[in-house]
mmCIF file of C-alpha atoms in Angstrom:
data_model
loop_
_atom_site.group_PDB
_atom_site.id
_atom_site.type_symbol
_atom_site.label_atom_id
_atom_site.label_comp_id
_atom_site.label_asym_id
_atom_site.label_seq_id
_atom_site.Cartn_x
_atom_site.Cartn_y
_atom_site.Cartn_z
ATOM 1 C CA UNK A 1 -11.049 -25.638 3.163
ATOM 2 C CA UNK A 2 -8.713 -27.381 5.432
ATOM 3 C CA UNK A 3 -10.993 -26.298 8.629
ATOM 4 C CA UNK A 4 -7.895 -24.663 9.984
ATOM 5 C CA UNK A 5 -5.651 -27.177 10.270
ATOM 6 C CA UNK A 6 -3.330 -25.638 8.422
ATOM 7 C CA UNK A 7 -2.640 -22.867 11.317
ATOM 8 C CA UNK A 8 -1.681 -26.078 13.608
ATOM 9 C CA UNK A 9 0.421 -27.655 10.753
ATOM 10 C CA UNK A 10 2.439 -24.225 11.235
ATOM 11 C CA UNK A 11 2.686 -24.119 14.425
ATOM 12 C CA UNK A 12 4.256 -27.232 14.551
ATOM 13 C CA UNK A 13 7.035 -26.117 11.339
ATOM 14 C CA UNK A 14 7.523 -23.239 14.121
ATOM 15 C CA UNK A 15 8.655 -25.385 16.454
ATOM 16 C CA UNK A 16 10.951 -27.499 14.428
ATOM 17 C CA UNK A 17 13.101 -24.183 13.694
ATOM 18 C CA UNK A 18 14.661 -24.860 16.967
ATOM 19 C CA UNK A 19 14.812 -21.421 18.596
ATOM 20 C CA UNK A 20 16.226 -19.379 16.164
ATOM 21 C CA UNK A 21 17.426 -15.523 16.500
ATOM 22 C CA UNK A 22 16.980 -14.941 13.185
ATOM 23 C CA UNK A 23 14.593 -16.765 10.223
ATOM 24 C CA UNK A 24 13.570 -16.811 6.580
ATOM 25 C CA UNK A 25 10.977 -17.771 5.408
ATOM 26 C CA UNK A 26 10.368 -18.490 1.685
ATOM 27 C CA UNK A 27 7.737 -18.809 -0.729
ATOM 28 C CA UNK A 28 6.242 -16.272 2.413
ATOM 29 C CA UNK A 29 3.064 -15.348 0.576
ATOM 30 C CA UNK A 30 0.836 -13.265 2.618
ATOM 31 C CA UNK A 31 2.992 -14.256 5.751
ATOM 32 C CA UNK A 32 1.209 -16.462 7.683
ATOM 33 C CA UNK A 33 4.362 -18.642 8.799
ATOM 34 C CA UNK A 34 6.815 -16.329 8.905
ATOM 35 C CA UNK A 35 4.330 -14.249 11.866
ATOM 36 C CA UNK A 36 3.940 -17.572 13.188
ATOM 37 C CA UNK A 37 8.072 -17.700 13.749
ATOM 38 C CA UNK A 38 8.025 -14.329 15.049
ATOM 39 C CA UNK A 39 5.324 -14.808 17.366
ATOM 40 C CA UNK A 40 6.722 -17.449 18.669
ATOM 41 C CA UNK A 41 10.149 -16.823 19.158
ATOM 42 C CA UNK A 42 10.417 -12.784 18.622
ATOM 43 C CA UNK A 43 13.294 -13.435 16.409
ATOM 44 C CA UNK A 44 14.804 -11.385 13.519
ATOM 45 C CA UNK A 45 12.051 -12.651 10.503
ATOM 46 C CA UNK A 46 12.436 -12.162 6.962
ATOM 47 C CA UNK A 47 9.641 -13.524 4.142
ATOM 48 C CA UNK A 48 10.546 -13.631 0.674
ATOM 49 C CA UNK A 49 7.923 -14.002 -2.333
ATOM 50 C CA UNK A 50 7.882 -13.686 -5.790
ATOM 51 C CA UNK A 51 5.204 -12.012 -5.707
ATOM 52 C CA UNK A 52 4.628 -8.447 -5.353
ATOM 53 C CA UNK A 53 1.161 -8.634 -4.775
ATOM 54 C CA UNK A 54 1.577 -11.402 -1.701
ATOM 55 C CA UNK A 55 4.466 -8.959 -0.463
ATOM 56 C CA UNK A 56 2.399 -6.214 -0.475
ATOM 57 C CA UNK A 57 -0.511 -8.428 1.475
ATOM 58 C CA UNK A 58 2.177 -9.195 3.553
ATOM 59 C CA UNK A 59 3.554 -6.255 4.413
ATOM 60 C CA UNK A 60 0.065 -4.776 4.905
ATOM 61 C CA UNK A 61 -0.486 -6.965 8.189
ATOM 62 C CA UNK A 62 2.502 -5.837 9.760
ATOM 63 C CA UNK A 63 1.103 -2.126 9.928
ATOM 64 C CA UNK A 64 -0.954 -1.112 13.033
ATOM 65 C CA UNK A 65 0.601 -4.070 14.880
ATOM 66 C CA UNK A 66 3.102 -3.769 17.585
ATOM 67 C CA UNK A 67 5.568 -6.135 15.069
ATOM 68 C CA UNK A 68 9.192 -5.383 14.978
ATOM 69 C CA UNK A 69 12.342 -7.141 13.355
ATOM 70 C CA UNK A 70 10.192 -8.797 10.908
ATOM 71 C CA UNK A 71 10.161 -7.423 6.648
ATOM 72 C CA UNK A 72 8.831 -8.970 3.518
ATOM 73 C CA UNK A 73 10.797 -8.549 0.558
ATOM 74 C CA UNK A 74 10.245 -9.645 -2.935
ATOM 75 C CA UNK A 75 12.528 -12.038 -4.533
ATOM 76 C CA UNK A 76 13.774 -15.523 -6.114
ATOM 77 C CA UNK A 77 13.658 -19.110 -4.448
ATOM 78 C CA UNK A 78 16.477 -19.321 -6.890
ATOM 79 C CA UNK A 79 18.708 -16.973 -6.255
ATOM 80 C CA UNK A 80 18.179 -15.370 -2.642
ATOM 81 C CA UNK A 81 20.286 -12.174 -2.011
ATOM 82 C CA UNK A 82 21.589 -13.390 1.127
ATOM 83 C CA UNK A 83 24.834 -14.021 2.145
ATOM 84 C CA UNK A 84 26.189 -18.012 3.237
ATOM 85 C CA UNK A 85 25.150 -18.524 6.392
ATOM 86 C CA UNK A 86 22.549 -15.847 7.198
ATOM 87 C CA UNK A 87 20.090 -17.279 9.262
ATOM 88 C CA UNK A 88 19.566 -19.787 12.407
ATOM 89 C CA UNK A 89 16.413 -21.572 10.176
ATOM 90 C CA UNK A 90 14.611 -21.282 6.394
ATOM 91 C CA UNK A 91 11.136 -22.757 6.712
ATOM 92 C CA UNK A 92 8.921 -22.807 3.047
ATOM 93 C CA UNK A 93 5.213 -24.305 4.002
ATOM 94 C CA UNK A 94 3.013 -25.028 0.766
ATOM 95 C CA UNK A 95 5.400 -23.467 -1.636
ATOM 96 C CA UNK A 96 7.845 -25.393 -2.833
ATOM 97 C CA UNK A 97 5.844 -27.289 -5.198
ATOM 98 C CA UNK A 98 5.430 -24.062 -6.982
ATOM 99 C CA UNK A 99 9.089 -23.028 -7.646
ATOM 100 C CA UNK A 100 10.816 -24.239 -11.219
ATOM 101 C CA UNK A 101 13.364 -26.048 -9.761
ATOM 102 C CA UNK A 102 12.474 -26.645 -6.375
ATOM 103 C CA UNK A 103 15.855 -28.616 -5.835
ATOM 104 C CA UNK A 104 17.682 -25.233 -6.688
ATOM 105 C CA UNK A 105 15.534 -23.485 -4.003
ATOM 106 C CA UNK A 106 16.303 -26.106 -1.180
ATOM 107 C CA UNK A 107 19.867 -25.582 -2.130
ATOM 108 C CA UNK A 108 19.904 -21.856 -1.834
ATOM 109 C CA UNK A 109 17.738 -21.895 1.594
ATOM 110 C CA UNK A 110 20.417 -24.413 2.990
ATOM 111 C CA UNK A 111 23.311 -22.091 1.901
ATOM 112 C CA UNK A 112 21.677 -18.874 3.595
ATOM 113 C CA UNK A 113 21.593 -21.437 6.680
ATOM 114 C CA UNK A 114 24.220 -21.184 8.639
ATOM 115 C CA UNK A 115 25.916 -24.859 9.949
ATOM 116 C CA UNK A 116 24.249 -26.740 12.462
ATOM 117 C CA UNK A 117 20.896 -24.456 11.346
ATOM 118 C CA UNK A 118 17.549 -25.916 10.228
ATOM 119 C CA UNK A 119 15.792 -26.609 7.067
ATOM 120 C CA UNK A 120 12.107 -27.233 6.997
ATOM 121 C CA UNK A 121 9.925 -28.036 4.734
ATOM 122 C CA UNK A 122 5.996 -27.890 5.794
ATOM 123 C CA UNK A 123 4.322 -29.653 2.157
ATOM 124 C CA UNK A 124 0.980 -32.075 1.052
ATOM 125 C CA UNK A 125 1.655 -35.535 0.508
ATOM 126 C CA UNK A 126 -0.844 -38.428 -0.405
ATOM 127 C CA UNK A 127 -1.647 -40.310 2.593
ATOM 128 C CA UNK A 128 0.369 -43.623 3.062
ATOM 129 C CA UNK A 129 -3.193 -45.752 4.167
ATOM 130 C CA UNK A 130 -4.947 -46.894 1.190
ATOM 131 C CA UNK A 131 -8.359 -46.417 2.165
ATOM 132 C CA UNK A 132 -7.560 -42.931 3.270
ATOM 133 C CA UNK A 133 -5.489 -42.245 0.138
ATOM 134 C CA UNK A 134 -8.812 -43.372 -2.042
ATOM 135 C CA UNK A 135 -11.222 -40.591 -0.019
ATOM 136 C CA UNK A 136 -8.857 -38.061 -0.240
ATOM 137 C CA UNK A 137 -8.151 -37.952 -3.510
ATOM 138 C CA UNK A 138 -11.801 -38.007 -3.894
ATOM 139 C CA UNK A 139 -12.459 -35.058 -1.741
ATOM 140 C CA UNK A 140 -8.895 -33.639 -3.656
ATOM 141 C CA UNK A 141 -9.783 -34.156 -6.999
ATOM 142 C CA UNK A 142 -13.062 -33.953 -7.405
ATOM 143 C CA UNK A 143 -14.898 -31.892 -4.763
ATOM 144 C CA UNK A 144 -12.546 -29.395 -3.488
ATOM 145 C CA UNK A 145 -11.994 -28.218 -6.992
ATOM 146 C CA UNK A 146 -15.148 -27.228 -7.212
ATOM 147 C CA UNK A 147 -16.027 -25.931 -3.795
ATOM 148 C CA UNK A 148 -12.856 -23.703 -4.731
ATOM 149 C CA UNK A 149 -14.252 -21.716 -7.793
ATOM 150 C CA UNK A 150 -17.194 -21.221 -5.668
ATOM 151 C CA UNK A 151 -15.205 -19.328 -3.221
ATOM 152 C CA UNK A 152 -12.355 -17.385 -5.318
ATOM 153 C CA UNK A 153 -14.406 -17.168 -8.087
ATOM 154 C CA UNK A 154 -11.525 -16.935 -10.065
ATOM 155 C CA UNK A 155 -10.874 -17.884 -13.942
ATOM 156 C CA UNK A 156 -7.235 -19.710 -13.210
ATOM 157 C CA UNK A 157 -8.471 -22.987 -11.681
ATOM 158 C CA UNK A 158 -5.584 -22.821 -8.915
ATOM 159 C CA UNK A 159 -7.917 -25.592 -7.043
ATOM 160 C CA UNK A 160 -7.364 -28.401 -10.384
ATOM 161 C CA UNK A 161 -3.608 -27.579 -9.731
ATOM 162 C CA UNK A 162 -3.492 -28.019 -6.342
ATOM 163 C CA UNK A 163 -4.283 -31.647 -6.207
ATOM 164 C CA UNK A 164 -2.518 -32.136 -9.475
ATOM 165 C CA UNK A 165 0.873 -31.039 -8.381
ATOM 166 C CA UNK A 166 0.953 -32.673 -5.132
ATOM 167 C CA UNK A 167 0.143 -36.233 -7.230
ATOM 168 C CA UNK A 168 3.638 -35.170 -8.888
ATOM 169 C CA UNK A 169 5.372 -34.298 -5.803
ATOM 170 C CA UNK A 170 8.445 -36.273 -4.663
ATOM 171 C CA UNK A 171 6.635 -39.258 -0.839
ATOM 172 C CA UNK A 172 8.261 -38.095 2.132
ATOM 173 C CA UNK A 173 10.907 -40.598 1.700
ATOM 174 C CA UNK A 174 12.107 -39.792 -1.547
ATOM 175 C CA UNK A 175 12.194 -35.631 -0.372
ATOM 176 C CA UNK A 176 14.206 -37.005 2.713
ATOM 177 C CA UNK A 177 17.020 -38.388 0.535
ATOM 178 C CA UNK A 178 16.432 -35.225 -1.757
ATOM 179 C CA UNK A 179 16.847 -32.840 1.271
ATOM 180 C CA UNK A 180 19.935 -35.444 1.933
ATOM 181 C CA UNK A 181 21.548 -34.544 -1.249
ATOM 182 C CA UNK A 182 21.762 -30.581 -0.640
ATOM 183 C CA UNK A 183 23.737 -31.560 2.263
ATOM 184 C CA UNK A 184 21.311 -31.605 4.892
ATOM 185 C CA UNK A 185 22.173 -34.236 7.520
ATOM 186 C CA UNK A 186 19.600 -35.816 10.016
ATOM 187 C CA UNK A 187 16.814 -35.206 8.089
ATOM 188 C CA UNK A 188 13.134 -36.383 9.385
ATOM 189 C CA UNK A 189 9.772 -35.817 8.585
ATOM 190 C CA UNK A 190 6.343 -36.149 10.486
ATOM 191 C CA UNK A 191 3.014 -37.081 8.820
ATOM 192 C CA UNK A 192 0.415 -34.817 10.094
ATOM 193 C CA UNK A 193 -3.376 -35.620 10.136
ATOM 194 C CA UNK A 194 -2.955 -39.101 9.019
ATOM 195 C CA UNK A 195 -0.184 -38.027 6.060
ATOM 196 C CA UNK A 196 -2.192 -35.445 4.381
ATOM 197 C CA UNK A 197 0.473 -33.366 4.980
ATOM 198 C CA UNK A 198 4.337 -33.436 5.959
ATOM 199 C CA UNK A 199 6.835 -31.959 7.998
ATOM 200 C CA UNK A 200 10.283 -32.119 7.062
ATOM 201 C CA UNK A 201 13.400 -31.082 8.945
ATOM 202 C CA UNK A 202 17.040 -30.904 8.130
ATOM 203 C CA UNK A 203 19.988 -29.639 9.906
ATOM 204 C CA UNK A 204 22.831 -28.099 7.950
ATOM 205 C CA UNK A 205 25.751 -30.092 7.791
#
């Protein structure tokens, strides 16, 4: 659905980890970014999820590849069993917006950060250009929805929550400061294809 754009939006969260020796990467899903910081930098990778079934997805990929120092384990946004200061970068790309508290989560990957380490946030946003802004939500709301069922062909209508959760999510600006407040300094963000989504980087203080 996004015509895989979203494979370059990760590449460029990738970059913005700096080069780190050692990563985490939360809200991992089936893996996608946290492969994409392995590949990229062959360092020590770790994706968590919730989910057991994404995990095992996950996991699944690594087998018959020539993958090492990278795991998926299940766990909490909330409450990651790491220690203070675990890792040179935590990246979370498209799954924020699904965590309870997602403040509490941007805390906790900042703590497992060690200082001078990076945050970075790869999330939608509503582009800033009113015309844009009016076709998207268009395409968001009303067709992409349904093009969705067609292809899960799923009861939960995941593809009406999409677009309604991203209307609810914090501009760039406002997740700046928030990032700010969990004592993140320097923190910056990038619109990508014309602000549909946004990159977001902070380095521990």
């Amino acid at each position: 659905l996004s015509l895989n754009t979203v494979v370059l939006w990760r590449r460029r969260a990738a970059e913005a980890c700096g080069r780190p020796g050692r990563a985490l990467d939360v809200c991992c899903g089936t893996g996608d970014m946290a492969f994409e910081i392995h590949r990229r930098f062959q360092a020590s990778t770790v994706g968590v999820d919730f989910s057991g079934g994404m995990i095992q997805r996950a996991a699944a990929k690594v087998r018959g590849r020539t993958l090492r120092r990278i795991e998926f384990l299940q766990g909490d946004a909330l409450h990651l069993s790491f220690p203070d200061g675990s890792f040179d970068a935590a990246t979370v790309a498209f799954g924020i917006r699904n965590v309870t508290d997602p403040w509490r989560a941007l805390r906790e990957m900042t703590r497992v950060v060690r200082p001078g380490g990076r945050v970075v946030l790869l999330e939608f946003t509503l582009p800033p250009r009113r015309w844009l802004r009016s076709g998207y939500l268009f395409y968001f709301t009303r067709i992409l929805p349904k093009i969705g069922r067609l292809i899960a062909r799923a009861e939960i209508d995941a593809y009406r929550y999409l677009p309604d959760s991203v209307a609810e999510w914090p501009d760039p600006h406002t997740l700046a400061g928030r990032m700010t407040d969990t004592g993140l300094r320097d923190v910056d963000f990038t619109l990508l294809s014309f602000g549909i989504a946004a990159l977001h980087v902070g380095v521990k203080a």
